[in-house]
Amino acid sequence: MSDDRETDTASESSYQLSRHRKSPSSLTNLSSSSGMTSLSSVSGSVMSVYSGDFGNLEVKGNIQFAIDYVDSLKELHVFVAQCKDLAAADVKKQRSDPYVKTYLLPDKGKMGKKKTLVVKKTLNPVYNEILRYKVEKQILKTQKLNLSVWHRDTFKRNSFLGEVELDLETWDWDNKQNKQLQWYPLKRKTAPVALEAENRGEMKLALQYVPEPIPGKKLPTTGEVHIWVKECLDLPLLRGSHLNSFVKCIILPDTSRKSRQKTRAVGKTNNPVFNHTMVYDGFRPEDLTEACVELTVWDHYKLTNQFLGGLRIGFGTGKSYGTEVDWMDSTSEEVALWEKMVKSPNTWIEATLPLRMLLVAKISK
């Protein structure tokens, strides 16, 4: 696993594309010559990460649950009883494989999410599970409880089936009636909550474009893009308080191994400081409009790496060298950073950007 523990010096990589590209039409033939995979194979490849699917299925049905605060244990208990009349993810067989997920908002990172087991092949699942949160009552009064129902398919992809949100600030904990099981109608997810519930922390970084690293050369030379990964803030804790995170970088559309660089892994904190600079050469000015820097944060645990969140920094045009690609999907904040870098050569441009869910392109051999 020495792979994940590279030294912290600036490593250098070439942006393959400009070396071999003769005309846009030759782009898809590059895989043999340069380690570039064709764009069609990148965008159509099996993506390694799949986020929740919002809005594909109708939201219907109800959930029955009760909440109680147990003073002696200083715990919130959420008793999830059952759901009825859920939407069918499998329309032909009229069934879903539902489970229930709970968050305490806005403090998801520290508290973590809780989940019931998946009950297969039913629209009326019975759970009878208690999900427990160790939390002071005073803190609870500043929070909301979000319960959402999801279908999990055989590929471990999740589809949203509805949610309920309770404002705990106004909750009457002394009312006996409030401790009884109650039915609540499931609702559609509102966009801000969808974003909030998937909060993945932030990355502080700086970018710089150096147009011609070799002064005095008569021939037109290519420039370099420098990526300084400073630190991450409030990364989600997937397994209690343990986190051993590192950052991977790749410059799309080049998905060859040569394009990939990594920081070392930093353990035991969800605010890791990396201070790692990555350098990619081979950039002509026109390549800056076609390429995209993909930075992804991973938790390394035993032999697996779990995706935590990522950024895609580019112009977000949806196209690269005339081909439509799904990875050219930068947010307005990501685009703003790239634009500033392009407009201010030889200057470090710093930003702190929210990490988000990405469909991550596979590395080609």
Short mmCIF file of N, CA and C in Angstrom, two decimals, residues 102-182:
data_model
loop_
_atom_site.label_atom_id
_atom_site.label_comp_id
_atom_site.label_asym_id
_atom_site.label_seq_id
_atom_site.Cartn_x
_atom_site.Cartn_y
_atom_site.Cartn_z
N THR A 102 -31.49 8.20 9.20
CA THR A 102 -31.77 9.40 10.01
C THR A 102 -30.52 10.26 10.14
N TYR A 103 -30.74 11.57 10.16
CA TYR A 103 -29.68 12.54 10.42
C TYR A 103 -30.17 13.51 11.49
N LEU A 104 -29.26 14.01 12.31
CA LEU A 104 -29.55 15.19 13.10
C LEU A 104 -28.92 16.36 12.35
N LEU A 105 -29.75 17.27 11.87
CA LEU A 105 -29.25 18.42 11.10
C LEU A 105 -29.14 19.63 12.04
N PRO A 106 -28.18 20.51 11.85
CA PRO A 106 -27.21 20.48 10.75
C PRO A 106 -25.95 19.70 11.11
N ASP A 107 -25.96 19.02 12.25
CA ASP A 107 -24.70 18.49 12.79
C ASP A 107 -24.44 17.05 12.36
N LYS A 108 -24.56 16.77 11.05
CA LYS A 108 -24.44 15.39 10.59
C LYS A 108 -23.06 14.82 10.80
N GLY A 109 -22.04 15.66 10.53
CA GLY A 109 -20.67 15.15 10.55
C GLY A 109 -20.33 14.47 11.85
N LYS A 110 -20.55 15.17 12.96
CA LYS A 110 -20.14 14.63 14.27
C LYS A 110 -21.08 13.51 14.71
N MET A 111 -22.38 13.72 14.50
CA MET A 111 -23.34 12.73 14.99
C MET A 111 -23.40 11.51 14.09
N GLY A 112 -23.13 11.74 12.82
CA GLY A 112 -23.21 10.63 11.88
C GLY A 112 -24.64 10.29 11.52
N LYS A 113 -24.77 9.58 10.43
CA LYS A 113 -26.12 9.15 10.08
C LYS A 113 -26.36 7.78 10.69
N LYS A 114 -27.61 7.44 10.88
CA LYS A 114 -27.99 6.11 11.39
C LYS A 114 -28.91 5.47 10.35
N LYS A 115 -28.84 4.15 10.27
CA LYS A 115 -29.67 3.47 9.27
C LYS A 115 -30.30 2.22 9.86
N THR A 116 -31.47 1.89 9.35
CA THR A 116 -32.07 0.59 9.68
C THR A 116 -31.53 -0.44 8.69
N LEU A 117 -31.90 -1.68 8.90
CA LEU A 117 -31.58 -2.72 7.92
C LEU A 117 -32.46 -2.52 6.69
N VAL A 118 -32.05 -3.11 5.58
CA VAL A 118 -32.87 -3.10 4.36
C VAL A 118 -33.88 -4.23 4.45
N VAL A 119 -35.16 -3.93 4.18
CA VAL A 119 -36.18 -4.99 4.11
C VAL A 119 -36.50 -5.18 2.63
N LYS A 120 -36.32 -6.40 2.13
CA LYS A 120 -36.40 -6.61 0.68
C LYS A 120 -37.82 -6.90 0.19
N LYS A 121 -38.03 -6.51 -1.07
CA LYS A 121 -39.21 -6.91 -1.84
C LYS A 121 -40.54 -6.57 -1.17
N THR A 122 -40.69 -5.33 -0.77
CA THR A 122 -41.96 -4.94 -0.14
C THR A 122 -42.18 -3.43 -0.28
N LEU A 123 -43.43 -3.02 -0.26
CA LEU A 123 -43.77 -1.60 -0.20
C LEU A 123 -44.27 -1.24 1.20
N ASN A 124 -44.31 -2.25 2.08
CA ASN A 124 -44.81 -2.05 3.46
C ASN A 124 -43.83 -2.67 4.46
N PRO A 125 -42.61 -2.14 4.51
CA PRO A 125 -41.59 -2.77 5.35
C PRO A 125 -41.84 -2.54 6.84
N VAL A 126 -41.53 -3.55 7.65
CA VAL A 126 -41.60 -3.43 9.12
C VAL A 126 -40.17 -3.49 9.65
N TYR A 127 -39.78 -2.50 10.47
CA TYR A 127 -38.41 -2.42 10.99
C TYR A 127 -38.35 -2.71 12.49
N ASN A 128 -39.14 -1.98 13.26
CA ASN A 128 -39.09 -2.08 14.72
C ASN A 128 -37.65 -2.00 15.25
N GLU A 129 -36.96 -0.95 14.81
CA GLU A 129 -35.57 -0.73 15.25
C GLU A 129 -35.47 0.59 16.00
N ILE A 130 -34.58 0.63 16.99
CA ILE A 130 -34.31 1.90 17.70
C ILE A 130 -32.95 2.43 17.24
N LEU A 131 -32.94 3.65 16.74
CA LEU A 131 -31.69 4.32 16.34
C LEU A 131 -31.36 5.32 17.45
N ARG A 132 -30.15 5.21 18.00
CA ARG A 132 -29.79 6.00 19.19
C ARG A 132 -28.75 7.07 18.88
N TYR A 133 -28.94 8.25 19.44
CA TYR A 133 -27.95 9.33 19.35
C TYR A 133 -27.55 9.77 20.76
N LYS A 134 -26.25 9.75 21.04
CA LYS A 134 -25.74 10.25 22.33
C LYS A 134 -25.62 11.77 22.17
N VAL A 135 -26.49 12.50 22.83
CA VAL A 135 -26.50 13.95 22.61
C VAL A 135 -27.15 14.66 23.80
N GLU A 136 -26.57 15.80 24.17
CA GLU A 136 -27.14 16.59 25.28
C GLU A 136 -28.48 17.19 24.83
N LYS A 137 -29.40 17.27 25.77
CA LYS A 137 -30.74 17.76 25.44
C LYS A 137 -30.69 19.21 24.92
N GLN A 138 -29.82 20.03 25.52
CA GLN A 138 -29.71 21.43 25.09
C GLN A 138 -29.32 21.53 23.62
N ILE A 139 -28.39 20.67 23.21
CA ILE A 139 -27.92 20.68 21.81
C ILE A 139 -29.05 20.21 20.90
N LEU A 140 -29.78 19.21 21.38
CA LEU A 140 -30.89 18.65 20.59
C LEU A 140 -31.91 19.73 20.23
N LYS A 141 -32.07 20.70 21.13
CA LYS A 141 -33.06 21.75 20.90
C LYS A 141 -32.65 22.73 19.80
N THR A 142 -31.44 22.58 19.29
CA THR A 142 -31.00 23.46 18.18
C THR A 142 -31.04 22.69 16.86
N GLN A 143 -31.58 21.46 16.88
CA GLN A 143 -31.45 20.60 15.70
C GLN A 143 -32.78 20.18 15.09
N LYS A 144 -32.65 19.60 13.90
CA LYS A 144 -33.81 18.99 13.24
C LYS A 144 -33.51 17.51 13.07
N LEU A 145 -34.55 16.71 13.16
CA LEU A 145 -34.38 15.28 12.89
C LEU A 145 -34.91 15.02 11.48
N ASN A 146 -34.05 14.48 10.64
CA ASN A 146 -34.44 14.16 9.27
C ASN A 146 -34.49 12.64 9.12
N LEU A 147 -35.68 12.11 8.77
CA LEU A 147 -35.83 10.68 8.46
C LEU A 147 -36.12 10.55 6.98
N SER A 148 -35.31 9.77 6.28
CA SER A 148 -35.58 9.58 4.85
C SER A 148 -35.64 8.08 4.55
N VAL A 149 -36.46 7.75 3.56
CA VAL A 149 -36.62 6.34 3.16
C VAL A 149 -35.97 6.18 1.79
N TRP A 150 -35.21 5.09 1.65
CA TRP A 150 -34.44 4.85 0.42
C TRP A 150 -34.64 3.41 -0.05
N HIS A 151 -34.60 3.23 -1.37
CA HIS A 151 -34.55 1.89 -1.96
C HIS A 151 -33.09 1.60 -2.28
N ARG A 152 -32.60 0.43 -1.89
CA ARG A 152 -31.22 0.06 -2.22
C ARG A 152 -31.25 -1.12 -3.18
N ASP A 153 -30.70 -0.93 -4.39
CA ASP A 153 -30.76 -2.04 -5.37
C ASP A 153 -29.56 -2.96 -5.22
N THR A 154 -29.51 -3.98 -6.07
CA THR A 154 -28.46 -5.00 -5.93
C THR A 154 -27.06 -4.44 -6.17
N PHE A 155 -26.97 -3.28 -6.85
CA PHE A 155 -25.66 -2.67 -7.10
C PHE A 155 -25.32 -1.66 -6.00
N LYS A 156 -26.09 -1.70 -4.89
CA LYS A 156 -25.91 -0.79 -3.76
C LYS A 156 -26.15 0.67 -4.13
N ARG A 157 -26.96 0.89 -5.17
CA ARG A 157 -27.35 2.26 -5.51
C ARG A 157 -28.61 2.61 -4.74
N ASN A 158 -28.72 3.87 -4.35
CA ASN A 158 -29.84 4.29 -3.52
C ASN A 158 -30.78 5.21 -4.28
N SER A 159 -32.08 4.97 -4.15
CA SER A 159 -33.08 5.86 -4.74
C SER A 159 -33.98 6.38 -3.64
N PHE A 160 -34.21 7.67 -3.67
CA PHE A 160 -34.96 8.37 -2.63
C PHE A 160 -36.46 8.09 -2.74
N LEU A 161 -37.07 7.70 -1.61
CA LEU A 161 -38.51 7.38 -1.60
C LEU A 161 -39.34 8.37 -0.77
N GLY A 162 -38.69 9.31 -0.10
CA GLY A 162 -39.45 10.30 0.67
C GLY A 162 -38.80 10.58 2.01
N GLU A 163 -39.24 11.67 2.66
CA GLU A 163 -38.64 12.03 3.94
C GLU A 163 -39.62 12.77 4.83
N VAL A 164 -39.26 12.86 6.11
CA VAL A 164 -40.01 13.64 7.10
C VAL A 164 -38.96 14.41 7.90
N GLU A 165 -39.29 15.65 8.26
CA GLU A 165 -38.35 16.42 9.07
C GLU A 165 -39.07 17.00 10.28
N LEU A 166 -38.50 16.81 11.47
CA LEU A 166 -39.08 17.36 12.69
C LEU A 166 -38.16 18.43 13.25
N ASP A 167 -38.72 19.57 13.58
CA ASP A 167 -37.94 20.63 14.21
C ASP A 167 -37.93 20.36 15.72
N LEU A 168 -36.75 20.01 16.26
CA LEU A 168 -36.68 19.61 17.67
C LEU A 168 -36.68 20.82 18.61
N GLU A 169 -36.48 22.00 18.06
CA GLU A 169 -36.47 23.22 18.89
C GLU A 169 -37.85 23.43 19.52
N THR A 170 -38.89 23.10 18.74
CA THR A 170 -40.26 23.35 19.22
C THR A 170 -40.94 22.09 19.76
N TRP A 171 -40.18 20.99 19.82
CA TRP A 171 -40.76 19.71 20.24
C TRP A 171 -41.07 19.70 21.74
N ASP A 172 -42.25 19.23 22.09
CA ASP A 172 -42.62 19.14 23.51
C ASP A 172 -42.24 17.76 24.04
N TRP A 173 -41.11 17.71 24.76
CA TRP A 173 -40.60 16.41 25.21
C TRP A 173 -41.41 15.84 26.38
N ASP A 174 -42.18 16.70 27.07
CA ASP A 174 -42.94 16.24 28.25
C ASP A 174 -44.31 15.68 27.89
N ASN A 175 -44.74 15.95 26.68
CA ASN A 175 -46.07 15.50 26.25
C ASN A 175 -46.05 13.99 26.00
N LYS A 176 -46.83 13.25 26.80
CA LYS A 176 -46.86 11.77 26.67
C LYS A 176 -47.28 11.35 25.25
N GLN A 177 -48.20 12.11 24.69
CA GLN A 177 -48.70 11.82 23.34
C GLN A 177 -47.55 11.79 22.32
N ASN A 178 -46.56 12.65 22.56
CA ASN A 178 -45.43 12.75 21.62
C ASN A 178 -44.52 11.53 21.65
N LYS A 179 -44.68 10.68 22.69
CA LYS A 179 -43.83 9.48 22.77
C LYS A 179 -44.49 8.29 22.09
N GLN A 180 -45.77 8.48 21.68
CA GLN A 180 -46.50 7.39 21.02
C GLN A 180 -46.06 7.29 19.55
N LEU A 181 -46.23 6.09 18.99
CA LEU A 181 -45.99 5.92 17.55
C LEU A 181 -46.99 6.75 16.76
N GLN A 182 -46.49 7.47 15.76
CA GLN A 182 -47.38 8.27 14.92
C GLN A 182 -47.04 8.05 13.45
#
